[in-house]
Coordinates of C-alpha atoms and ligand atoms in Angstrom, one line a residue:
X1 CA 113.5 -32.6 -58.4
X2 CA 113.7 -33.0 -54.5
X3 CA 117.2 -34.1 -53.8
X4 CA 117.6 -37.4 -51.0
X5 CA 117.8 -35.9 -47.4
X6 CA 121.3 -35.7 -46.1
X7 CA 121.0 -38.2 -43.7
X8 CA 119.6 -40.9 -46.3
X9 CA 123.2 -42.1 -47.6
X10 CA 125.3 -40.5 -45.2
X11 CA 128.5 -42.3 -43.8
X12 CA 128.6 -41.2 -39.8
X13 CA 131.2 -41.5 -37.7
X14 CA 130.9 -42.3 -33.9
X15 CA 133.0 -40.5 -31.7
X16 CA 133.7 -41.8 -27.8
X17 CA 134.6 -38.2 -26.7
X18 CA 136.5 -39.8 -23.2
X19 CA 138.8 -41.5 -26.0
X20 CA 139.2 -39.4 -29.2
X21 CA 141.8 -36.9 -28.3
X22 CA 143.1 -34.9 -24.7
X23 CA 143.8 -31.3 -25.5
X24 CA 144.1 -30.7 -21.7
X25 CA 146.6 -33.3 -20.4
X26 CA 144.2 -34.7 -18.1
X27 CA 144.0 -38.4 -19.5
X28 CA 140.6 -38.0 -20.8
X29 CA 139.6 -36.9 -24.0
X30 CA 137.1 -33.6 -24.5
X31 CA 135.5 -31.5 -26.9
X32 CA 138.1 -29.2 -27.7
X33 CA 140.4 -32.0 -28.6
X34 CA 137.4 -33.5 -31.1
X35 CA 137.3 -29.7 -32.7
X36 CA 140.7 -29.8 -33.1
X37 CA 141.2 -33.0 -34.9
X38 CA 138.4 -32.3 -37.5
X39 CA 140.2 -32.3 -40.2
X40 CA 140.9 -35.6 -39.7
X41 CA 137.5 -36.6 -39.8
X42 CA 136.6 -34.7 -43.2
X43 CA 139.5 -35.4 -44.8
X44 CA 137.9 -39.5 -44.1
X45 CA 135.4 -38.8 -46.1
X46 CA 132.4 -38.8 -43.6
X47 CA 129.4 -36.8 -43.7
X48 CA 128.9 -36.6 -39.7
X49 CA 129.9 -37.2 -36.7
X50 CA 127.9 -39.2 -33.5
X51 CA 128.9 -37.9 -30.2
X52 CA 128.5 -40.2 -27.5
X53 CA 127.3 -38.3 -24.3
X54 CA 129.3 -35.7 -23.1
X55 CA 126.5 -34.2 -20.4
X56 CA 126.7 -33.9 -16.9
X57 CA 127.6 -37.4 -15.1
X58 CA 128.9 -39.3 -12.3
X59 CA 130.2 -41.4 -14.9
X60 CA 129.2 -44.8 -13.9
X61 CA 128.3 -45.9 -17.5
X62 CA 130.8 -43.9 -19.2
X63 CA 128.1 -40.8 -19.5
X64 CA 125.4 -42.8 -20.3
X65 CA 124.0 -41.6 -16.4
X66 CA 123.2 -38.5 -17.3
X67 CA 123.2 -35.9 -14.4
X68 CA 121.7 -33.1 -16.6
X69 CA 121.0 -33.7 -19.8
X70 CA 121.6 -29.8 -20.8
X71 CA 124.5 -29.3 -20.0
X72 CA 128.0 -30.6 -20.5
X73 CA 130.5 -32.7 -18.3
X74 CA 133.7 -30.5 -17.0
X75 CA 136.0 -33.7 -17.7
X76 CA 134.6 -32.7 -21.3
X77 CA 134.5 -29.1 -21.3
X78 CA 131.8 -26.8 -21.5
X79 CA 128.6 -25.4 -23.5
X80 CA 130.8 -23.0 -25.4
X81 CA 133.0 -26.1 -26.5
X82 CA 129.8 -27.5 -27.8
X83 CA 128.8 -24.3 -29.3
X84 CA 132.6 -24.4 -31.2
X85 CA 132.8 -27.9 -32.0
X86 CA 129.6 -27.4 -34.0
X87 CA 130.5 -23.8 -35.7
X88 CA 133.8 -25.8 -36.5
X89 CA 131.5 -28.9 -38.1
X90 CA 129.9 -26.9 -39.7
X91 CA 132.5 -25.1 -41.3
X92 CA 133.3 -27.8 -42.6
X93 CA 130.5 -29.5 -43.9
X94 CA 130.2 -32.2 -41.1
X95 CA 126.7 -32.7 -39.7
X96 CA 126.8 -33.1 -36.1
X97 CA 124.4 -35.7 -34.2
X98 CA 124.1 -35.5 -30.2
X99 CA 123.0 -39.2 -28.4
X100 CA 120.0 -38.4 -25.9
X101 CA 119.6 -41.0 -23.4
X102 CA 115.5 -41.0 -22.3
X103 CA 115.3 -44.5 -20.8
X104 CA 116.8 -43.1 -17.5
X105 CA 118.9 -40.7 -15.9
X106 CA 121.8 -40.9 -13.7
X107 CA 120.7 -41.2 -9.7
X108 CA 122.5 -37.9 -9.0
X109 CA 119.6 -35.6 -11.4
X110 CA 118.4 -33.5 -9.3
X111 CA 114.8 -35.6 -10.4
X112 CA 116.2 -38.3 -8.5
X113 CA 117.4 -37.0 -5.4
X114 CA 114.0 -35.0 -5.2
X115 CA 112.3 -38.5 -6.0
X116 CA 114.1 -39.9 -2.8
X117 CA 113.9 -36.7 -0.3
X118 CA 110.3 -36.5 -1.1
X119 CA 109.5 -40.3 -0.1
X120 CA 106.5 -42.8 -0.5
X121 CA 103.6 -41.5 -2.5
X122 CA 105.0 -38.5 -4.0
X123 CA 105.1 -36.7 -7.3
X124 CA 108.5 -36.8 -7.6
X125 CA 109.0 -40.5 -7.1
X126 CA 106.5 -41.1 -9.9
X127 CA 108.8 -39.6 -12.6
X128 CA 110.4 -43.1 -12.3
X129 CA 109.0 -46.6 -11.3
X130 CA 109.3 -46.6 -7.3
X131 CA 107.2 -49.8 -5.9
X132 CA 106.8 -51.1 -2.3
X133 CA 108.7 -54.8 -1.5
X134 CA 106.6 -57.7 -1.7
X135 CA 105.2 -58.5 1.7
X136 CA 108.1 -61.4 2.1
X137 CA 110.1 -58.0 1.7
X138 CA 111.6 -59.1 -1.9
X139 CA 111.5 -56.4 -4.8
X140 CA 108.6 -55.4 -6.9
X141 CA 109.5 -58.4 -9.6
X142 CA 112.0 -60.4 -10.7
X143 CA 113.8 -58.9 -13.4
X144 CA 117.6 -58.9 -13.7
X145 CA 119.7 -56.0 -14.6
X146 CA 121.2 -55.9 -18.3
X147 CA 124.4 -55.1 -16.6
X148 CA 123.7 -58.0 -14.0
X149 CA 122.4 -58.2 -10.8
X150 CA 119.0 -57.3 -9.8
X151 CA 117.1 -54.8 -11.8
X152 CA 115.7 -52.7 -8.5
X153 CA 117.6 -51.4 -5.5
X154 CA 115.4 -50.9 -2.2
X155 CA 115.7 -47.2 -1.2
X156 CA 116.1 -46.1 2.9
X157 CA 112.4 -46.3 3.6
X158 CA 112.0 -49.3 2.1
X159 CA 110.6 -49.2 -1.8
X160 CA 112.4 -50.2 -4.7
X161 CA 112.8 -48.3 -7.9
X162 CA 113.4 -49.7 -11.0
X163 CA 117.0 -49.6 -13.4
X164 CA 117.4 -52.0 -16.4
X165 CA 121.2 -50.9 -16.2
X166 CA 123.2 -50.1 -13.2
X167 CA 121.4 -49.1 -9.9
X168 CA 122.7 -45.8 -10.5
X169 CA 120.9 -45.6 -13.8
X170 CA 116.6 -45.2 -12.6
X171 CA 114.3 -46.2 -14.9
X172 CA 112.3 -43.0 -16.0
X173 CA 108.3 -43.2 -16.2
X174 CA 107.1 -42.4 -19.5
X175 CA 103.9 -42.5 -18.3
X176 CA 104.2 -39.7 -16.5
X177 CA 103.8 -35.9 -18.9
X178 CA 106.7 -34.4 -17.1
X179 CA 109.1 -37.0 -18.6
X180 CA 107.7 -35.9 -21.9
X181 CA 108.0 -32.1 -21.6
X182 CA 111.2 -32.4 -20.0
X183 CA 112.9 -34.6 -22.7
X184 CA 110.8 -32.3 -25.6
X185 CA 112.8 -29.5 -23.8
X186 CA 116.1 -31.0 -24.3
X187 CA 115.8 -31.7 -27.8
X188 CA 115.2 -28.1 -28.6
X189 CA 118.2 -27.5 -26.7
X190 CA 120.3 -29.4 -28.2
X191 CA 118.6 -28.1 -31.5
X192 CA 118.8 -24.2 -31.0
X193 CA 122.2 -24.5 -30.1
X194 CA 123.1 -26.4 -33.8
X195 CA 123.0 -29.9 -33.5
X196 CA 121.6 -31.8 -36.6
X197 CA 120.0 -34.8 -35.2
X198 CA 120.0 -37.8 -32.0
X199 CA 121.0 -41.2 -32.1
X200 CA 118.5 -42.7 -29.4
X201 CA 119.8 -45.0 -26.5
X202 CA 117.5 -48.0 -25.7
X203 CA 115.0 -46.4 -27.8
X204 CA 112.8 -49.3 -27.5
X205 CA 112.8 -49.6 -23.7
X206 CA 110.9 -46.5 -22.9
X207 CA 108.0 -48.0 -22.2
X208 CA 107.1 -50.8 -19.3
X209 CA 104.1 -53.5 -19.2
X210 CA 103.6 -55.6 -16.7
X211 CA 105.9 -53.8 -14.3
X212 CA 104.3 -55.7 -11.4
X213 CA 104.6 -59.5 -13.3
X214 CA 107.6 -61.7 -12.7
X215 CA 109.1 -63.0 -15.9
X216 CA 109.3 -67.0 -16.1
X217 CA 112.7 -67.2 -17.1
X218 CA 115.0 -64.2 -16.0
X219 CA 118.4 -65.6 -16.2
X220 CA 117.2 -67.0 -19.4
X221 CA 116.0 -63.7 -20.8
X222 CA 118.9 -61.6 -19.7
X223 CA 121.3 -63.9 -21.4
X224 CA 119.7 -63.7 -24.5
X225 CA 119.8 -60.4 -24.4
X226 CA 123.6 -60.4 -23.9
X227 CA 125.5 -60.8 -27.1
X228 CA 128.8 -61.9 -25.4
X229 CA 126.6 -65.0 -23.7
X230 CA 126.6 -67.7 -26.1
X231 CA 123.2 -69.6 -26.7
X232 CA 121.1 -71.5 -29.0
X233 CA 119.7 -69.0 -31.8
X234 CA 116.3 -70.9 -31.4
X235 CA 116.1 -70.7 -27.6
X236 CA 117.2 -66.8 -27.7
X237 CA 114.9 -65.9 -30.1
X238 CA 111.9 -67.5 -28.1
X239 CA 113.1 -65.9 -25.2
X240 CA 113.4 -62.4 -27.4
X241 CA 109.7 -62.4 -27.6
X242 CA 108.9 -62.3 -23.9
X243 CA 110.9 -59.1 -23.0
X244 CA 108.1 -56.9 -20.6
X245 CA 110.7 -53.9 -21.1
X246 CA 111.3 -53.3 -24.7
X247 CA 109.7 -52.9 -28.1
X248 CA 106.3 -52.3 -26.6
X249 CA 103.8 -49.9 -29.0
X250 CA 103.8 -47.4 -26.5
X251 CA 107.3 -46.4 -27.5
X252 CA 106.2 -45.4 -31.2
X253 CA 103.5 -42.9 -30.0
X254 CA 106.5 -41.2 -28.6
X255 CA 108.5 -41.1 -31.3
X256 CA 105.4 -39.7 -33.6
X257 CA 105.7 -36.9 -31.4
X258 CA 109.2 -36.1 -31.9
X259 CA 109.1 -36.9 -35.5
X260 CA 106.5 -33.5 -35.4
X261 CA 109.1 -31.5 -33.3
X262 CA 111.9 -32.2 -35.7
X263 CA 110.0 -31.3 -38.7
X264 CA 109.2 -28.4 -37.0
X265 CA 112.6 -27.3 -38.1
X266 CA 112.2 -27.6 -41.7
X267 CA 114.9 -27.2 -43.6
X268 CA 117.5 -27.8 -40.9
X269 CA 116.8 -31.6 -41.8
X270 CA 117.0 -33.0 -37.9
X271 CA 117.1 -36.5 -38.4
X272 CA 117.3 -39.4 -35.5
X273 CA 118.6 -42.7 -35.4
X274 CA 117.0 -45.5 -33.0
X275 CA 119.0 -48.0 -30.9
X276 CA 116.6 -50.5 -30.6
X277 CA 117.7 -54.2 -30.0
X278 CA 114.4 -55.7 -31.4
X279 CA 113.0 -58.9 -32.2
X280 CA 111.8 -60.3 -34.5
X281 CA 113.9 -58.1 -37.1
X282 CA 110.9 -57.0 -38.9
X283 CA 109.9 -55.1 -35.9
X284 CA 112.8 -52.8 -36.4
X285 CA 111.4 -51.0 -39.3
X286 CA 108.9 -50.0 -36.9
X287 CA 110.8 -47.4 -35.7
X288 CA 111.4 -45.9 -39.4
X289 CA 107.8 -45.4 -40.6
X290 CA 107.4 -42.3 -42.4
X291 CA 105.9 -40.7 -39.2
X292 CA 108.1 -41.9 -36.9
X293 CA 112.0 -41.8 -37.0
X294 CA 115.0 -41.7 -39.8
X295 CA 117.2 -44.6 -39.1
X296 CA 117.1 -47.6 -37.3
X297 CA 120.5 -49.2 -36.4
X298 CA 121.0 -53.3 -38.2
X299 CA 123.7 -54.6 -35.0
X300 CA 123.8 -57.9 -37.4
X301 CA 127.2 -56.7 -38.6
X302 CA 128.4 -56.6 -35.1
X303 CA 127.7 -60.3 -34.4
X304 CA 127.8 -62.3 -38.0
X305 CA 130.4 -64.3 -38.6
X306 CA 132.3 -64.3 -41.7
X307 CA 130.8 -66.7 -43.8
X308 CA 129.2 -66.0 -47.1
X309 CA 126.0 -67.3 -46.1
X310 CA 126.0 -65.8 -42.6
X311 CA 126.6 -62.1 -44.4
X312 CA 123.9 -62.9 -47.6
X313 CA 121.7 -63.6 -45.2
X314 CA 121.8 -60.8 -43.3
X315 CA 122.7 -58.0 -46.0
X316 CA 119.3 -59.5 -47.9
X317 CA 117.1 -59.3 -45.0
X318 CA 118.3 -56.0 -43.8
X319 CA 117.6 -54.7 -47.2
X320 CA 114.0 -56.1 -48.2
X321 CA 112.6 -55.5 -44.4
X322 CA 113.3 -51.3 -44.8
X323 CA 112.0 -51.5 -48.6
X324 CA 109.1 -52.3 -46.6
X325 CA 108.9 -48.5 -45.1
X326 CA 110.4 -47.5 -47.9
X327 CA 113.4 -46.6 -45.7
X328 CA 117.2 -47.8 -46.6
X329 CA 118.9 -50.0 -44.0
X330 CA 121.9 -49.1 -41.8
X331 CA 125.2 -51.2 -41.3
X332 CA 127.3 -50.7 -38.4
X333 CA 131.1 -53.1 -37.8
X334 CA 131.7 -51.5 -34.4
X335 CA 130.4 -49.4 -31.8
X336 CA 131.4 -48.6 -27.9
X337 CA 129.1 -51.5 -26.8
X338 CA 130.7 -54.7 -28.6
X339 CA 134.4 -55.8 -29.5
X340 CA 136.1 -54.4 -32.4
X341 CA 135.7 -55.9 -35.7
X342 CA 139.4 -56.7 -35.9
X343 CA 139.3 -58.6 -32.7
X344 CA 136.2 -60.4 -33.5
X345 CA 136.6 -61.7 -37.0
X346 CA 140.5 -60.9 -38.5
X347 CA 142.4 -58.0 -39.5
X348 CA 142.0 -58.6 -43.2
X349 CA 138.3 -60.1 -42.7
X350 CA 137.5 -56.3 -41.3
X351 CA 138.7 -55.1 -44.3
X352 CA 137.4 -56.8 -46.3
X353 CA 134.0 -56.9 -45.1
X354 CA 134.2 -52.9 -44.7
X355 CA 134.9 -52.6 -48.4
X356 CA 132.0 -55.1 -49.0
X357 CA 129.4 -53.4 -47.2
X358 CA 130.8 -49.8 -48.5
X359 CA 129.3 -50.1 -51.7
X360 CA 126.0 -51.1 -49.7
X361 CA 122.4 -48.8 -50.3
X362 CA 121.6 -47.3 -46.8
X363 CA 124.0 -45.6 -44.1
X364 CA 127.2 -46.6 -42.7
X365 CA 128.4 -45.9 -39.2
X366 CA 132.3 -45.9 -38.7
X367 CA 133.4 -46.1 -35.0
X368 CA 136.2 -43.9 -34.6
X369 CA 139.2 -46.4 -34.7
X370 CA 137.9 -48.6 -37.1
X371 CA 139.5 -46.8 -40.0
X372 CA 143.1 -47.6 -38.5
X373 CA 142.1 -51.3 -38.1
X374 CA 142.5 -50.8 -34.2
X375 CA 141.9 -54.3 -32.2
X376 CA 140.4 -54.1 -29.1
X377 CA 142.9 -52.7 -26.4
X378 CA 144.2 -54.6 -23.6
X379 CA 142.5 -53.7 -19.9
X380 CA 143.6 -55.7 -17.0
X381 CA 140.5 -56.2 -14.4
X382 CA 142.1 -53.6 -12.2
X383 CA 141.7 -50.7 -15.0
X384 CA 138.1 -52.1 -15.8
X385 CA 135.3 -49.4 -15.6
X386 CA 132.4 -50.8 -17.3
X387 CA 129.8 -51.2 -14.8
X388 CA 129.1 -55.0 -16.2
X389 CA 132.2 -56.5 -15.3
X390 CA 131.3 -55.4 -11.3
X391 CA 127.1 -56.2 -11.6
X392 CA 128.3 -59.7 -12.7
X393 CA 131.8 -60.0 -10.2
X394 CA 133.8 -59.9 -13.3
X395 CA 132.2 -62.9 -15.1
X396 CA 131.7 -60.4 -18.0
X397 CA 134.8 -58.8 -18.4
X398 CA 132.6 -55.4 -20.2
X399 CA 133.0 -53.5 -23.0
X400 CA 136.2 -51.3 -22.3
X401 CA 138.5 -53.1 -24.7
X402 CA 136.5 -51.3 -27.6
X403 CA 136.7 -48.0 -25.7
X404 CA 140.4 -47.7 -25.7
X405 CA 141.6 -44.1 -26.6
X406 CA 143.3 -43.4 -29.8
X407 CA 147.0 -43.9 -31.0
X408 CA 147.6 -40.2 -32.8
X409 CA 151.4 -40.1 -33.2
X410 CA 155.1 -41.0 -32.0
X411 CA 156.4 -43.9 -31.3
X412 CA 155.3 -44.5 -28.1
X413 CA 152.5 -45.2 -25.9
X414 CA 149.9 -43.4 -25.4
X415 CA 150.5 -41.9 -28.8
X416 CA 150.0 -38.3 -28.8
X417 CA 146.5 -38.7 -27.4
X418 CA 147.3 -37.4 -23.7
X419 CA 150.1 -35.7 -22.4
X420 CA 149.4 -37.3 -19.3
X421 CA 148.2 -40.8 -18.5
X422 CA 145.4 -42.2 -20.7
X423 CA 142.3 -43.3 -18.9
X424 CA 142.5 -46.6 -20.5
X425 CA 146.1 -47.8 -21.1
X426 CA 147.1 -48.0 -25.1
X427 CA 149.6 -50.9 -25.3
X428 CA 153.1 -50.2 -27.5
X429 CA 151.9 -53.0 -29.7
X430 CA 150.0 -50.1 -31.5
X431 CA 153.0 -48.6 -32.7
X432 CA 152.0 -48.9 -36.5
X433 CA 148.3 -48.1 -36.1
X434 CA 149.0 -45.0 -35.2
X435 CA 147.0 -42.3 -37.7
X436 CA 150.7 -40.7 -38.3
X437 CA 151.9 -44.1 -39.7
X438 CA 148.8 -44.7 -41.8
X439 CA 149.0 -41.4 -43.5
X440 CA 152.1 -42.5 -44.3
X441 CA 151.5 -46.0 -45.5
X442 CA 149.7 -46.3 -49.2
X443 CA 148.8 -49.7 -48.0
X444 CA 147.0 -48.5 -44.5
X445 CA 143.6 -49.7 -43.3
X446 CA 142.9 -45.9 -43.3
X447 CA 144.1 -45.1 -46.8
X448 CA 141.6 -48.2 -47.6
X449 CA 138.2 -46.1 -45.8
X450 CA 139.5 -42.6 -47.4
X451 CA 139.4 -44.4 -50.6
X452 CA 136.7 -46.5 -50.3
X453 CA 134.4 -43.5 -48.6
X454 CA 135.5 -41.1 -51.4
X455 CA 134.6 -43.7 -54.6
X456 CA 131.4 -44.3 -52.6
X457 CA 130.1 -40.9 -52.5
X458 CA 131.5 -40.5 -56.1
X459 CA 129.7 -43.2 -57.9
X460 CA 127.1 -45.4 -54.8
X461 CA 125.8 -42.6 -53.5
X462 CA 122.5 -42.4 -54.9
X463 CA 123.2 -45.2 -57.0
X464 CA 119.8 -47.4 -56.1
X465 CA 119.9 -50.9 -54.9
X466 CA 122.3 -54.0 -55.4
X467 CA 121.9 -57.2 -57.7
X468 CA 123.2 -60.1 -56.1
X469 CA 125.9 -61.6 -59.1
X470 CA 124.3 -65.2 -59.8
X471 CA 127.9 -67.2 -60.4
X472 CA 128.6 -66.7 -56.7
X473 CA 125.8 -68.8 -55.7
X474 CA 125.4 -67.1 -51.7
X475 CA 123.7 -70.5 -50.9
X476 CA 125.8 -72.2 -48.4
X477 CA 128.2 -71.3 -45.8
X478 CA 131.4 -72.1 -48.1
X479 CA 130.6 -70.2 -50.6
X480 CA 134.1 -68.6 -51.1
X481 CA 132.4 -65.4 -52.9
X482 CA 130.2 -63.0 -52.5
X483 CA 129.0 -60.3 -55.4
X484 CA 126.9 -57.6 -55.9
X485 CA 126.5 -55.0 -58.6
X486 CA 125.2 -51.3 -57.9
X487 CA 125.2 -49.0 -60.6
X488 CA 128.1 -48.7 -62.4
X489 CA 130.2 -50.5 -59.8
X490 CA 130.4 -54.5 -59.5
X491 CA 131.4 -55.3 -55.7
X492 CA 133.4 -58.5 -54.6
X493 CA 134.6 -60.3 -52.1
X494 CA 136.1 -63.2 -51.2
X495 CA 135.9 -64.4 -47.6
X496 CA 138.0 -67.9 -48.4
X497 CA 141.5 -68.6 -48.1
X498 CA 142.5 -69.1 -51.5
X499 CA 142.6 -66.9 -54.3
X500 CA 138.9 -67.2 -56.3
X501 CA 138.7 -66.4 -60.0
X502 CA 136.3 -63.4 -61.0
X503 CA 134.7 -62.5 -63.9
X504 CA 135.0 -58.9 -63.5
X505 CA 133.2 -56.1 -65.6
X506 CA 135.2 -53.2 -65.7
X507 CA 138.2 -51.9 -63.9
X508 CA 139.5 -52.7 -61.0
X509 CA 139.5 -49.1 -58.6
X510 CA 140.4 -50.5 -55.2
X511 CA 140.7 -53.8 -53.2
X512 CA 141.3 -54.1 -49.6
X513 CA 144.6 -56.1 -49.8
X514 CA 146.6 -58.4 -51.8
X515 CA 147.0 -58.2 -55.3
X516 CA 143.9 -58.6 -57.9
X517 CA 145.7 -60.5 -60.7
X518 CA 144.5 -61.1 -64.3
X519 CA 143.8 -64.7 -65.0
X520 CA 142.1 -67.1 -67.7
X521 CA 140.5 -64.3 -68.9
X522 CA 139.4 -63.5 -65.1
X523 CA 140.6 -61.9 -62.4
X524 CA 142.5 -63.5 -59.4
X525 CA 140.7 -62.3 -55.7
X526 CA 143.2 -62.6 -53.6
X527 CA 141.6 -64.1 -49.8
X528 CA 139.6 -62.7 -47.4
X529 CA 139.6 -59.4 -49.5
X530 CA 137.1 -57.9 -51.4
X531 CA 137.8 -55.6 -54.5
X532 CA 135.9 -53.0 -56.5
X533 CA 135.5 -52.3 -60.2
X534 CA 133.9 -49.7 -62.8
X535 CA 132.6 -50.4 -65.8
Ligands
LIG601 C1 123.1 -48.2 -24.7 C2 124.5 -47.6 -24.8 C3 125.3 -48.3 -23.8 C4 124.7 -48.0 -22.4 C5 123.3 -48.4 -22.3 C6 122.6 -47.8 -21.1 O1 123.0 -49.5 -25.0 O2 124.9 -47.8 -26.1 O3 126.6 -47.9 -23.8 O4 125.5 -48.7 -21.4 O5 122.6 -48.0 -23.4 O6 122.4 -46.5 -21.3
LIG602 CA1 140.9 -33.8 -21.2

């Protein structure tokens, strides 16, 4: 029998490399501090790591500019670091998965700067989307900037080019072959020198329509597509299906083509993993057909609230839209783009709703920080760097809170991750989240994840899908429990704030917090915590 590909299950973990660890005292983190902390990261339990970029790059969207996308950052290190950090993966049994960035590159490729030297009309300036003004001298159309701001910036002699992000993020033109060869030639790259797969940045956006149109609504439209601006779920998701930029059918003849390259590798298993903020959902599984990619990322974790409707809902969907493609779904708390779990929905919610979605079919993504329970870090305006917070003259204060580096050890800030000053500041508050405390704490958020990660590959793994548990109703948002069998494992949680009696089969093995009591016959689950047993 043909065993599962690695990827199909696999718990990944998401490194920031600017915030993991500094092994050179410069503030920053690097590669050589990643390879030297990875027995940290298999001893959690994980199967592989994400690196987010660590290429060449001004730095303006914390590496997401890419500069040259074949070669590596000096704040980070350099190719041999890569070439280590992967032989020391590997050692260890950790896949490693690089994050390629085709939607644009940073203005300071040399693509660019050849784009803007050779002017009006020429090759190079149609490797990205360079227009002429309007004849009232205003830009090509009237998109806005998911960072804020315009979405084109008016070069010396006069055209615009295109940059759904920051103006010093150009749009590429996929229309154009060189784009293609060009990004087919960094994949191999990345390949031949070990890397195991790519998790795609705004794989949906590759593609443009109607480049020339103005959109009806584009304050509208660019706060919809903003999760930190509040709006009315019906109005969004009408305003979801007029996007010009994303999710057009284009994008998926691309991605046929690099499912071929992959497989051209064979056993080496390359996989890939799509961010594509879609709507409506079912257009997500687009991206997985079996031609196309391996993983599509579900970023309803990042937003639902913790209600038991809110989370049936979405597990449910997320699960009978893959079956569709036959693919499993992925479930993701965090990431570097959106506020930490903790901050968002409670300390012991977070648990709790990690160990819930542990026993879940499909793969989980763990942002590095999320195991120790880590809010999001305290940035005063002055220290901001996300490129948001200035496009929109700090009314979006940006995603750095999520980015702040990582408490290692000591007693004091910055915790063993720098010898010199952090690049973001880590407050003393963190003093007990600290991975030297946690090891040392049974009761730690990360003692929960090494726990909950090794039972999971022990006994879920593999294990088929869920069966909702009828007593717990999942009907309406008060619903104080939420239960799911998978194998031999029955999976519970209770998101109220009283203890909820449980009939549970089997043992109990591990719970996220409190104490799971016997009672009546049942079992006591303490609140907003969430509890595993074996039968
Ligand atoms: C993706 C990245 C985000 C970045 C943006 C532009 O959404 O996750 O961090 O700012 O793409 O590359
Ligand atoms: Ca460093």
């Amino acid at each position: 029998m043909k065993s599962a590909p690695w990827w199909r299950e696999a718990t990944i973990y998401q490194i920031y490399p600017r915030s993991f660890f500094d092994s050179n005292g410069d503030g920053e983190g690097d590669l050589a501090g990643i390879t030297s902390h990875l027995d940290y990261v298999k001893n959690l339990g994980v199967d592989a790591i994400w690196l987010s970029p660590f290429y060449t790059s001004p730095n303006k969207d914390g590496g997401y500019d890419v500069a040259n996308p074949r070669d590596v950052d000096p704040r980070f290190g350099n190719l041999d670091d890569v070439q280590e950090l992967i032989a020391q993966a590997h050692n260890r049994g950790l896949r490693v998965i690089a994050d390629i960035v085709p939607n644009h590159f940073s203005d300071q490729h040399e693509w660019f700067q050849d784009a803007l030297s050779a002017g009006r009309g020429s090759k190079e300036r149609e490797r990205f989307h360079f227009y002429d003004a309007n004849p009232d001298g205003t830009p090509p159309n009237n998109w806005i900037s998911l960072f804020g701001g315009p979405s084109w910036t008016q070069v010396e002699d006069g055209q615009f080019y295109l940059h759904l992000f920051d103006s010093s993020q150009p749009d590429l033109n996929w229309e154009n072959p060189e784009v293609h060869a060009d990004f087919e030639k960094t994949l191999r790259f990345w390949i031949d020198l070990g890397v195991d797969g790519f998790r795609i940045d705004v794989a949906h956006g590759l593609v443009k329509e109607d480049v020339l149109k103005d959109h009806p609504d584009p304050q509208g439209l660019s706060n919809a597509l903003r999760l930190d601006v509040a709006m009315d779920s019906d109005k969004r998701n009408a305003l979801l299906l007029t996007v010009p930029y994303f999710d057009r059918q284009g994008v998926h003849e691309i991605y046929r083509k690099w499912r071929k390259l992959f497989d051209s590798y064979g056993d080496r298993q390359i996989m890939a993993v799509a961010e594509a903020w879609v709507h409506p959902p079912i257009n997500a599984t687009r991206y997985v057909r079996a031609d196309e990619l391996h993983q599509v990322f579900n970023f309803d974790l990042l937003t639902a609230e913790f209600d038991s409707k809110t989370l049936f809902d979405v597990i449910e969907r997320s699960i009978s839209l893959n079956a569709t493609v036959d693919a499993l779904p992925t479930w993701a708390l965090s990431n570097h783009d959106s506020p930490r779990v903790v901050s968002r929905i409670g300390g012991q919610e977070a648990r709790a709703l990690a160990l819930f979605v542990f026993g879940l079919p499909g793969s989980t993504y763990v942002f590095a920080g999320q195991e120790l329970g880590l809010p999001d870090g305290q940035v005063q305006d002055w220290q901001r760097q996300d490129p948001t917070f200035f496009r929109t003259h700090g009314q979006i204060k940006g995603r750095d809170g999520a980015r702040v580096p990582l408490p290692w050890s000591g007693k004091t800030a910055p915790f063993g991750f720098s010898a010199g000053e952090p690049w973001l500041p880590i407050s003393q508050s963190w003093e007990n989240l600290t991975v030297e405390n946690e090891l040392a704490d049974p009761k730690s958020s990360l003692h929960m994840y090494r726990k909950a990660l090794e039972l999971r590959e022990k006994f879920l793994v593999g294990a088929g899908g869920i069966t909702w548990l009828e007593s717990t109703h999942h009907g309406s948002r008060r619903d104080a429990l939420l239960a799911y069998s998978r194998g031999d494992m029955t999976v519970v949680m209770n998101l109220s704030d009283l203890p909820q009696e449980f009939e549970a089969v089997g043992t109990l093995v591990m719970d996220s917090g409190g104490t799971v009591e016997a009672h009546n016959g049942k079992k006591l689950i303490p609140p907003r915590s969430s509890a595993w047993f074996l039968a």
